[in-house]
Amino acid sequence: DVKVTQSSRYLVKRTGEKVFLECVQDMDHENMFWYRQDPGLGLRLIYFSYDVKMKEKGDIPEGYSVSREKKERFSLILESASTNQTSMYLCASSLSPLTGGGRSYNSPLHFGNGTRLTVT
Amino acid sequence: QKEVEQNSGPLSVPEGAIASLNCTYSDRGSQSFFWYRQYSGKSPELIMFIYSNGDKEDGRFTAQLNKASQYVSLLIRDSQPSDSATYLCAVRQFISSGSARQLTFGSGTQLTVLP
């Protein structure tokens, strides 16, 4: 079974703090993703990475950065947390449909348990 | 125009009935289609995927895909109160596109199964 582990389930931070959200997966997946989920807005992609040290902006990258120094680990960084970044953050991983061959063609995203971040 | 559309609901069905959840998508090149279930306060979990036209069954769940009409649906037979959750439809685009690495999610349909 794929396991995607997010380091914190709940986090409370103050405005202006630098915040690190960590995610580790144990299935050697190429792709890793960070989403945020807010009521009425659904899942929105912040950043994703398809290889070590590679990153691509998603739909809402402003105010965030990411780091992927090792294949299994993908970190989301809030450089200066603001109250509008209060949200549920979800990390996910998947095989690459571009390089993984036939079996990865239908590779789903596997999600971590989520981190509920509150910025006060 | 949103790329993946779902009726947000809420959809209520009595216990034992068939729940029908629908999803339409705009990109004709979409290749793979996924249904996720998300309980309140939890992360999405995969129910099933489909990539060929027609029906695919897995237990009480049936996914139906019609690429010509650009819709995918999920039927839940013998609905149980434990099926009450938000159901997310997700779509993967054409395989050679860089964006195929991503899934595009609908905003979800909230289902309530009444005992």
Tab-separated table of N, CA, C and O in Angstrom, chain A:
chain	number	residue	atom	x	y	z
A	1	ASP	N	0.826	-1.204	0.000
A	1	ASP	CA	0.000	0.000	0.000
A	1	ASP	C	0.863	1.258	0.000
A	1	ASP	O	1.848	1.339	0.700
A	2	VAL	N	0.462	2.206	-0.815
A	2	VAL	CA	1.181	3.481	-0.850
A	2	VAL	C	0.955	4.227	0.450
A	2	VAL	O	-0.166	4.278	0.959
A	3	LYS	N	2.032	4.781	0.974
A	3	LYS	CA	1.868	5.590	2.168
A	3	LYS	C	2.432	6.978	1.903
A	3	LYS	O	3.602	7.131	1.524
A	4	VAL	N	1.584	7.975	2.096
A	4	VAL	CA	1.999	9.366	2.000
A	4	VAL	C	1.797	9.966	3.381
A	4	VAL	O	0.669	9.975	3.901
A	5	THR	N	2.873	10.437	3.954
A	5	THR	CA	2.842	10.910	5.339
A	5	THR	C	3.114	12.401	5.391
A	5	THR	O	4.130	12.874	4.879
A	6	GLN	N	2.188	13.114	6.015
A	6	GLN	CA	2.389	14.538	6.248
A	6	GLN	C	2.763	14.711	7.713
A	6	GLN	O	2.181	14.078	8.591
A	7	SER	N	3.738	15.578	7.941
A	7	SER	CA	4.384	15.622	9.254
A	7	SER	C	3.457	16.096	10.364
A	7	SER	O	3.610	15.679	11.511
A	8	SER	N	2.512	16.949	10.053
A	8	SER	CA	1.643	17.480	11.107
A	8	SER	C	0.187	17.339	10.691
A	8	SER	O	-0.146	17.541	9.528
A	9	ARG	N	-0.665	17.012	11.634
A	9	ARG	CA	-2.090	16.939	11.337
A	9	ARG	C	-2.747	18.304	11.556
A	9	ARG	O	-3.613	18.697	10.794
A	10	TYR	N	-2.314	18.982	12.608
A	10	TYR	CA	-2.821	20.321	12.905
A	10	TYR	C	-1.625	21.228	13.200
A	10	TYR	O	-0.661	20.812	13.832
A	11	LEU	N	-1.755	22.476	12.728
A	11	LEU	CA	-0.668	23.426	12.920
A	11	LEU	C	-1.292	24.801	13.132
A	11	LEU	O	-2.212	25.179	12.391
A	12	VAL	N	-0.796	25.530	14.139
A	12	VAL	CA	-1.248	26.902	14.359
A	12	VAL	C	-0.027	27.795	14.320
A	12	VAL	O	0.937	27.581	15.065
A	13	LYS	N	-0.062	28.785	13.450
A	13	LYS	CA	1.071	29.686	13.281
A	13	LYS	C	0.597	31.135	13.333
A	13	LYS	O	-0.586	31.420	13.107
A	14	ARG	N	1.538	32.018	13.580
A	14	ARG	CA	1.202	33.442	13.616
A	14	ARG	C	1.504	34.104	12.268
A	14	ARG	O	2.403	33.669	11.529
A	15	THR	N	0.788	35.142	11.977
A	15	THR	CA	1.025	35.931	10.764
A	15	THR	C	2.486	36.347	10.691
A	15	THR	O	3.057	36.811	11.678
A	16	GLY	N	3.077	36.151	9.507
A	16	GLY	CA	4.451	36.539	9.295
A	16	GLY	C	5.466	35.440	9.547
A	16	GLY	O	6.632	35.570	9.144
A	17	GLU	N	5.057	34.371	10.192
A	17	GLU	CA	5.981	33.260	10.445
A	17	GLU	C	6.296	32.517	9.160
A	17	GLU	O	5.485	32.472	8.225
A	18	LYS	N	7.460	31.903	9.123
A	18	LYS	CA	7.813	30.998	8.026
A	18	LYS	C	7.348	29.605	8.426
A	18	LYS	O	7.634	29.145	9.535
A	19	VAL	N	6.619	28.964	7.519
A	19	VAL	CA	5.996	27.680	7.846
A	19	VAL	C	6.476	26.615	6.860
A	19	VAL	O	6.522	26.851	5.653
A	20	PHE	N	6.840	25.470	7.402
A	20	PHE	CA	7.251	24.341	6.578
A	20	PHE	C	6.245	23.203	6.748
A	20	PHE	O	5.983	22.772	7.870
A	21	LEU	N	5.719	22.721	5.637
A	21	LEU	CA	4.876	21.527	5.651
A	21	LEU	C	5.637	20.431	4.919
A	21	LEU	O	6.067	20.620	3.783
A	22	GLU	N	5.801	19.304	5.616
A	22	GLU	CA	6.617	18.228	5.066
A	22	GLU	C	5.749	17.060	4.617
A	22	GLU	O	4.745	16.732	5.256
A	23	CYS	N	6.191	16.413	3.555
A	23	CYS	CA	5.467	15.265	3.023
A	23	CYS	C	6.474	14.226	2.555
A	23	CYS	O	7.435	14.570	1.855
A	24	VAL	N	6.238	12.986	2.935
A	24	VAL	CA	7.121	11.884	2.542
A	24	VAL	C	6.273	10.747	1.976
A	24	VAL	O	5.243	10.395	2.550
A	25	GLN	N	6.728	10.182	0.857
A	25	GLN	CA	6.041	9.017	0.299
A	25	GLN	C	7.038	7.864	0.172
A	25	GLN	O	8.226	8.082	-0.021
A	26	ASP	N	6.492	6.637	0.273
A	26	ASP	CA	7.371	5.476	0.351
A	26	ASP	C	7.277	4.568	-0.862
A	26	ASP	O	7.671	3.399	-0.796
A	27	MET	N	6.730	5.082	-1.980
A	27	MET	CA	6.508	4.207	-3.136
A	27	MET	C	7.355	4.590	-4.343
A	27	MET	O	7.055	4.188	-5.453
A	28	ASP	N	8.375	5.383	-4.141
A	28	ASP	CA	9.275	5.724	-5.238
A	28	ASP	C	8.532	6.427	-6.390
A	28	ASP	O	8.877	6.249	-7.564
A	29	HIS	N	7.524	7.186	-6.055
A	29	HIS	CA	6.756	7.901	-7.075
A	29	HIS	C	7.540	9.099	-7.591
A	29	HIS	O	8.181	9.816	-6.828
A	30	GLU	N	7.435	9.317	-8.908
A	30	GLU	CA	8.117	10.468	-9.491
A	30	GLU	C	7.402	11.783	-9.148
A	30	GLU	O	8.033	12.802	-8.916
A	31	ASN	N	6.086	11.729	-9.205
A	31	ASN	CA	5.315	12.966	-9.063
A	31	ASN	C	4.862	13.193	-7.632
A	31	ASN	O	4.387	12.268	-6.967
A	32	MET	N	4.982	14.433	-7.185
A	32	MET	CA	4.425	14.813	-5.895
A	32	MET	C	3.734	16.161	-6.044
A	32	MET	O	4.138	16.991	-6.866
A	33	PHE	N	2.702	16.359	-5.245
A	33	PHE	CA	1.799	17.504	-5.407
A	33	PHE	C	1.458	18.113	-4.049
A	33	PHE	O	1.363	17.397	-3.053
A	34	TRP	N	1.230	19.408	-4.059
A	34	TRP	CA	0.643	20.087	-2.908
A	34	TRP	C	-0.649	20.780	-3.360
A	34	TRP	O	-0.653	21.560	-4.324
A	35	TYR	N	-1.734	20.470	-2.649
A	35	TYR	CA	-3.027	21.102	-2.863
A	35	TYR	C	-3.456	21.803	-1.579
A	35	TYR	O	-3.054	21.425	-0.481
A	36	ARG	N	-4.313	22.781	-1.754
A	36	ARG	CA	-5.063	23.272	-0.612
A	36	ARG	C	-6.551	23.094	-0.918
A	36	ARG	O	-6.967	23.104	-2.082
A	37	GLN	N	-7.305	22.889	0.146
A	37	GLN	CA	-8.718	22.653	-0.031
A	37	GLN	C	-9.505	23.549	0.911
A	37	GLN	O	-9.296	23.535	2.122
A	38	ASP	N	-10.396	24.322	0.323
A	38	ASP	CA	-11.208	25.248	1.086
A	38	ASP	C	-12.674	25.027	0.741
A	38	ASP	O	-13.002	24.694	-0.404
A	39	PRO	N	-13.568	25.238	1.711
A	39	PRO	CA	-15.006	25.032	1.456
A	39	PRO	C	-15.475	25.856	0.260
A	39	PRO	O	-15.196	27.050	0.154
A	40	GLY	N	-16.168	25.190	-0.652
A	40	GLY	CA	-16.721	25.883	-1.821
A	40	GLY	C	-15.742	26.081	-2.953
A	40	GLY	O	-16.139	26.435	-4.066
A	41	LEU	N	-14.458	25.863	-2.697
A	41	LEU	CA	-13.444	26.093	-3.738
A	41	LEU	C	-12.808	24.799	-4.226
A	41	LEU	O	-12.043	24.799	-5.186
A	42	GLY	N	-13.062	23.713	-3.540
A	42	GLY	CA	-12.512	22.437	-3.977
A	42	GLY	C	-11.019	22.349	-3.769
A	42	GLY	O	-10.404	23.109	-3.021
A	43	LEU	N	-10.419	21.397	-4.476
A	43	LEU	CA	-8.974	21.184	-4.420
A	43	LEU	C	-8.286	22.110	-5.411
A	43	LEU	O	-8.625	22.108	-6.595
A	44	ARG	N	-7.311	22.855	-4.948
A	44	ARG	CA	-6.570	23.736	-5.838
A	44	ARG	C	-5.085	23.395	-5.758
A	44	ARG	O	-4.521	23.320	-4.666
A	45	LEU	N	-4.482	23.222	-6.923
A	45	LEU	CA	-3.084	22.811	-6.992
A	45	LEU	C	-2.168	24.003	-6.761
A	45	LEU	O	-2.262	25.017	-7.457
A	46	ILE	N	-1.258	23.860	-5.811
A	46	ILE	CA	-0.324	24.937	-5.484
A	46	ILE	C	0.965	24.775	-6.302
A	46	ILE	O	1.372	25.660	-7.050
A	47	TYR	N	1.609	23.654	-6.121
A	47	TYR	CA	2.836	23.309	-6.838
A	47	TYR	C	2.867	21.809	-7.035
A	47	TYR	O	2.254	21.058	-6.279
A	48	PHE	N	3.626	21.368	-8.031
A	48	PHE	CA	3.936	19.962	-8.120
A	48	PHE	C	5.371	19.775	-8.604
A	48	PHE	O	6.013	20.707	-9.095
A	49	SER	N	5.838	18.563	-8.450
A	49	SER	CA	7.207	18.219	-8.822
A	49	SER	C	7.197	16.877	-9.520
A	49	SER	O	6.560	15.938	-9.048
A	50	TYR	N	7.883	16.771	-10.637
A	50	TYR	CA	7.927	15.513	-11.376
A	50	TYR	C	9.304	14.848	-11.317
A	50	TYR	O	9.535	13.828	-11.954
A	51	ASP	N	10.205	15.454	-10.550
A	51	ASP	CA	11.522	14.843	-10.382
A	51	ASP	C	12.242	15.612	-9.286
A	51	ASP	O	11.861	16.740	-8.930
A	52	VAL	N	13.316	15.013	-8.810
A	52	VAL	CA	14.108	15.688	-7.782
A	52	VAL	C	14.581	17.041	-8.316
A	52	VAL	O	15.011	17.146	-9.471
A	53	LYS	N	14.476	18.040	-7.485
A	53	LYS	CA	14.885	19.416	-7.781
A	53	LYS	C	14.068	20.063	-8.895
A	53	LYS	O	14.367	21.182	-9.304
A	54	MET	N	13.036	19.390	-9.383
A	54	MET	CA	12.167	19.985	-10.401
A	54	MET	C	10.863	20.414	-9.733
A	54	MET	O	10.349	19.726	-8.841
A	55	LYS	N	10.329	21.529	-10.187
A	55	LYS	CA	9.054	21.992	-9.654
A	55	LYS	C	8.319	22.765	-10.742
A	55	LYS	O	8.935	23.363	-11.621
A	56	GLU	N	7.017	22.724	-10.634
A	56	GLU	CA	6.186	23.502	-11.554
A	56	GLU	C	5.065	24.155	-10.769
A	56	GLU	O	4.511	23.537	-9.841
A	57	LYS	N	4.735	25.370	-11.157
A	57	LYS	CA	3.639	26.069	-10.503
A	57	LYS	C	2.310	25.435	-10.878
A	57	LYS	O	2.108	25.026	-12.019
A	58	GLY	N	1.448	25.406	-9.886
A	58	GLY	CA	0.085	24.983	-10.143
A	58	GLY	C	-0.797	26.191	-10.393
A	58	GLY	O	-0.356	27.181	-10.979
A	59	ASP	N	-2.005	26.123	-9.906
A	59	ASP	CA	-2.967	27.186	-10.166
A	59	ASP	C	-2.840	28.377	-9.215
A	59	ASP	O	-3.190	29.498	-9.564
A	60	ILE	N	-2.331	28.134	-8.007
A	60	ILE	CA	-2.291	29.194	-6.999
A	60	ILE	C	-0.941	29.191	-6.271
A	60	ILE	O	-0.870	29.012	-5.069
A	61	PRO	N	0.174	29.453	-6.956
A	61	PRO	CA	1.484	29.374	-6.311
A	61	PRO	C	1.871	30.586	-5.468
A	61	PRO	O	2.827	30.520	-4.683
A	62	GLU	N	1.129	31.670	-5.593
A	62	GLU	CA	1.545	32.921	-4.936
A	62	GLU	C	1.574	32.750	-3.421
A	62	GLU	O	0.613	32.271	-2.812
A	63	GLY	N	2.670	33.161	-2.828
A	63	GLY	CA	2.830	33.077	-1.384
A	63	GLY	C	3.416	31.764	-0.896
A	63	GLY	O	3.615	31.578	0.308
A	64	TYR	N	3.702	30.872	-1.843
A	64	TYR	CA	4.243	29.551	-1.503
A	64	TYR	C	5.520	29.279	-2.294
A	64	TYR	O	5.718	29.829	-3.370
A	65	SER	N	6.352	28.426	-1.751
A	65	SER	CA	7.453	27.849	-2.502
A	65	SER	C	7.557	26.382	-2.110
A	65	SER	O	6.891	25.941	-1.166
A	66	VAL	N	8.362	25.631	-2.844
A	66	VAL	CA	8.496	24.204	-2.568
A	66	VAL	C	9.949	23.798	-2.687
A	66	VAL	O	10.786	24.497	-3.263
A	67	SER	N	10.224	22.627	-2.134
A	67	SER	CA	11.567	22.078	-2.204
A	67	SER	C	11.463	20.575	-2.372
A	67	SER	O	10.708	19.916	-1.660
A	68	ARG	N	12.233	20.046	-3.312
A	68	ARG	CA	12.304	18.588	-3.490
A	68	ARG	C	13.770	18.209	-3.674
A	68	ARG	O	14.276	18.111	-4.766
A	69	GLU	N	14.422	17.974	-2.548
A	69	GLU	CA	15.834	17.606	-2.550
A	69	GLU	C	16.029	16.108	-2.685
A	69	GLU	O	17.075	15.648	-3.155
A	70	LYS	N	15.043	15.340	-2.250
A	70	LYS	CA	15.081	13.891	-2.373
A	70	LYS	C	13.769	13.414	-2.990
A	70	LYS	O	12.728	14.063	-2.843
A	71	LYS	N	13.830	12.291	-3.666
A	71	LYS	CA	12.661	11.819	-4.401
A	71	LYS	C	11.468	11.594	-3.487
A	71	LYS	O	10.315	11.850	-3.871
A	72	GLU	N	11.698	11.138	-2.276
A	72	GLU	CA	10.590	10.764	-1.406
A	72	GLU	C	10.005	11.936	-0.630
A	72	GLU	O	8.967	11.773	-0.001
A	73	ARG	N	10.630	13.084	-0.674
A	73	ARG	CA	10.227	14.175	0.201
A	73	ARG	C	9.908	15.433	-0.597
A	73	ARG	O	10.696	15.850	-1.447
A	74	PHE	N	8.778	16.044	-0.266
A	74	PHE	CA	8.351	17.261	-0.964
A	74	PHE	C	7.835	18.229	0.094
A	74	PHE	O	6.888	17.918	0.820
A	75	SER	N	8.484	19.380	0.188
A	75	SER	CA	8.153	20.339	1.239
A	75	SER	C	7.453	21.557	0.657
A	75	SER	O	7.831	22.052	-0.411
A	76	LEU	N	6.462	22.028	1.375
A	76	LEU	CA	5.765	23.268	1.017
A	76	LEU	C	6.167	24.323	2.031
A	76	LEU	O	6.138	24.070	3.236
A	77	ILE	N	6.537	25.498	1.535
A	77	ILE	CA	7.030	26.561	2.398
A	77	ILE	C	6.149	27.796	2.236
A	77	ILE	O	5.899	28.247	1.103
A	78	LEU	N	5.690	28.300	3.353
A	78	LEU	CA	5.002	29.584	3.368
A	78	LEU	C	6.006	30.584	3.915
A	78	LEU	O	6.362	30.538	5.098
A	79	GLU	N	6.516	31.443	3.057
A	79	GLU	CA	7.614	32.332	3.434
A	79	GLU	C	7.210	33.290	4.543
A	79	GLU	O	7.976	33.568	5.455
A	80	SER	N	5.995	33.800	4.480
A	80	SER	CA	5.481	34.724	5.484
A	80	SER	C	3.978	34.480	5.582
A	80	SER	O	3.211	35.013	4.786
A	81	ALA	N	3.620	33.647	6.540
A	81	ALA	CA	2.229	33.177	6.598
A	81	ALA	C	1.252	34.343	6.764
A	81	ALA	O	1.522	35.313	7.497
A	82	SER	N	0.121	34.199	6.079
A	82	SER	CA	-0.941	35.194	6.220
A	82	SER	C	-2.246	34.474	6.542
A	82	SER	O	-2.389	33.266	6.312
A	83	THR	N	-3.199	35.239	7.068
A	83	THR	CA	-4.447	34.616	7.511
A	83	THR	C	-5.203	33.955	6.354
A	83	THR	O	-5.914	32.967	6.561
A	84	ASN	N	-5.029	34.463	5.130
A	84	ASN	CA	-5.734	33.847	4.001
A	84	ASN	C	-5.094	32.537	3.544
A	84	ASN	O	-5.558	31.909	2.593
A	85	GLN	N	-4.049	32.127	4.240
A	85	GLN	CA	-3.453	30.811	3.986
A	85	GLN	C	-3.940	29.771	4.985
A	85	GLN	O	-3.481	28.618	4.970
A	86	THR	N	-4.854	30.160	5.839
A	86	THR	CA	-5.524	29.187	6.698
A	86	THR	C	-6.319	28.248	5.815
A	86	THR	O	-7.183	28.684	5.034
A	87	SER	N	-6.017	26.957	5.905
A	87	SER	CA	-6.631	26.008	4.981
A	87	SER	C	-6.241	24.580	5.377
A	87	SER	O	-5.423	24.360	6.262
A	88	MET	N	-6.841	23.622	4.655
A	88	MET	CA	-6.389	22.236	4.721
A	88	MET	C	-5.408	22.034	3.579
A	88	MET	O	-5.732	22.319	2.416
A	89	TYR	N	-4.216	21.545	3.904
A	89	TYR	CA	-3.194	21.304	2.886
A	89	TYR	C	-3.034	19.802	2.691
A	89	TYR	O	-2.850	19.040	3.648
A	90	LEU	N	-3.095	19.395	1.449
A	90	LEU	CA	-3.020	17.978	1.105
A	90	LEU	C	-1.835	17.729	0.187
A	90	LEU	O	-1.671	18.383	-0.839
A	91	CYS	N	-1.033	16.763	0.576
A	91	CYS	CA	0.077	16.302	-0.252
A	91	CYS	C	-0.363	15.033	-0.972
A	91	CYS	O	-1.158	14.245	-0.427
A	92	ALA	N	0.110	14.822	-2.182
A	92	ALA	CA	-0.227	13.618	-2.927
A	92	ALA	C	0.972	13.192	-3.758
A	92	ALA	O	1.870	13.992	-4.057
A	93	SER	N	0.985	11.913	-4.124
A	93	SER	CA	2.038	11.423	-5.008
A	93	SER	C	1.437	10.482	-6.033
A	93	SER	O	0.348	9.937	-5.833
A	94	SER	N	2.160	10.292	-7.139
A	94	SER	CA	1.713	9.334	-8.149
A	94	SER	C	2.904	8.925	-9.002
A	94	SER	O	3.915	9.620	-9.069
A	95	LEU	N	2.735	7.777	-9.672
A	95	LEU	CA	3.672	7.415	-10.721
A	95	LEU	C	3.507	8.404	-11.860
A	95	LEU	O	2.453	9.030	-12.014
A	96	SER	N	4.524	8.504	-12.695
A	96	SER	CA	4.409	9.384	-13.841
A	96	SER	C	3.768	8.642	-15.002
A	96	SER	O	4.264	7.591	-15.393
A	97	PRO	N	2.660	9.175	-15.549
A	97	PRO	CA	2.070	8.528	-16.730
A	97	PRO	C	2.944	8.700	-17.966
A	97	PRO	O	2.719	8.057	-18.965
A	98	LEU	N	3.962	9.547	-17.880
A	98	LEU	CA	4.793	9.802	-19.051
A	98	LEU	C	5.995	8.875	-19.120
A	98	LEU	O	6.547	8.635	-20.167
A	99	THR	N	6.428	8.376	-17.986
A	99	THR	CA	7.653	7.572	-17.983
A	99	THR	C	7.474	6.207	-17.366
A	99	THR	O	8.355	5.376	-17.435
A	100	GLY	N	6.342	5.988	-16.743
A	100	GLY	CA	6.184	4.758	-15.968
A	100	GLY	C	5.659	3.582	-16.750
A	100	GLY	O	5.422	2.523	-16.184
A	101	GLY	N	5.430	3.748	-18.024
A	101	GLY	CA	4.950	2.621	-18.805
A	101	GLY	C	3.465	2.391	-18.624
A	101	GLY	O	2.766	3.168	-17.994
A	102	GLY	N	2.984	1.295	-19.178
A	102	GLY	CA	1.550	1.039	-19.236
A	102	GLY	C	0.856	1.049	-17.892
A	102	GLY	O	-0.237	1.566	-17.753
A	103	ARG	N	1.518	0.479	-16.898
A	103	ARG	CA	0.813	0.360	-15.621
A	103	ARG	C	0.623	1.700	-14.932
A	103	ARG	O	-0.197	1.838	-14.059
A	104	SER	N	1.389	2.682	-15.326
A	104	SER	CA	1.229	3.980	-14.685
A	104	SER	C	0.277	4.877	-15.441
A	104	SER	O	-0.022	5.974	-14.996
A	105	TYR	N	-0.210	4.426	-16.571
A	105	TYR	CA	-1.122	5.214	-17.388
A	105	TYR	C	-2.311	5.678	-16.579
A	105	TYR	O	-2.796	6.790	-16.723
A	106	ASN	N	-2.805	4.801	-15.758
A	106	ASN	CA	-3.960	5.143	-14.937
A	106	ASN	C	-3.581	5.363	-13.483
A	106	ASN	O	-4.375	5.130	-12.579
A	107	SER	N	-2.372	5.802	-13.287
A	107	SER	CA	-1.898	5.997	-11.925
A	107	SER	C	-2.686	7.092	-11.233
A	107	SER	O	-2.729	8.228	-11.685
A	108	PRO	N	-3.338	6.744	-10.134
A	108	PRO	CA	-4.097	7.767	-9.406
A	108	PRO	C	-3.168	8.585	-8.523
A	108	PRO	O	-1.992	8.275	-8.363
A	109	LEU	N	-3.705	9.619	-7.921
A	109	LEU	CA	-3.012	10.339	-6.862
A	109	LEU	C	-3.321	9.653	-5.535
A	109	LEU	O	-4.468	9.275	-5.277
A	110	HIS	N	-2.293	9.511	-4.740
A	110	HIS	CA	-2.457	8.981	-3.391
A	110	HIS	C	-2.218	10.131	-2.421
A	110	HIS	O	-1.149	10.753	-2.452
A	111	PHE	N	-3.180	10.369	-1.572
A	111	PHE	CA	-3.127	11.535	-0.695
A	111	PHE	C	-2.622	11.187	0.698
A	111	PHE	O	-2.871	10.086	1.213
A	112	GLY	N	-1.944	12.137	1.310
A	112	GLY	CA	-1.651	12.071	2.723
A	112	GLY	C	-2.885	12.440	3.531
A	112	GLY	O	-3.937	12.752	2.976
A	113	ASN	N	-2.752	12.417	4.850
A	113	ASN	CA	-3.896	12.676	5.733
A	113	ASN	C	-4.262	14.152	5.851
A	113	ASN	O	-5.297	14.478	6.403
A	114	GLY	N	-3.409	15.009	5.333
A	114	GLY	CA	-3.719	16.429	5.361
A	114	GLY	C	-3.169	17.137	6.589
A	114	GLY	O	-2.990	16.531	7.655
A	115	THR	N	-2.889	18.411	6.416
A	115	THR	CA	-2.482	19.279	7.524
A	115	THR	C	-3.450	20.456	7.567
A	115	THR	O	-3.575	21.186	6.584
A	116	ARG	N	-4.112	20.587	8.697
A	116	ARG	CA	-5.014	21.733	8.844
A	116	ARG	C	-4.210	22.860	9.477
A	116	ARG	O	-3.837	22.783	10.642
A	117	LEU	N	-3.949	23.874	8.687
A	117	LEU	CA	-3.132	25.004	9.130
A	117	LEU	C	-4.034	26.182	9.467
A	117	LEU	O	-4.895	26.561	8.672
A	118	THR	N	-3.808	26.731	10.638
A	118	THR	CA	-4.510	27.949	11.044
A	118	THR	C	-3.468	29.039	11.259
A	118	THR	O	-2.501	28.841	12.005
A	119	VAL	N	-3.655	30.155	10.587
A	119	VAL	CA	-2.755	31.302	10.744
A	119	VAL	C	-3.525	32.405	11.465
A	119	VAL	O	-4.580	32.853	10.997
A	120	THR	N	-3.011	32.803	12.615
A	120	THR	CA	-3.743	33.802	13.429
A	120	THR	C	-3.040	35.163	13.402
A	120	THR	O	-1.860	35.261	13.036
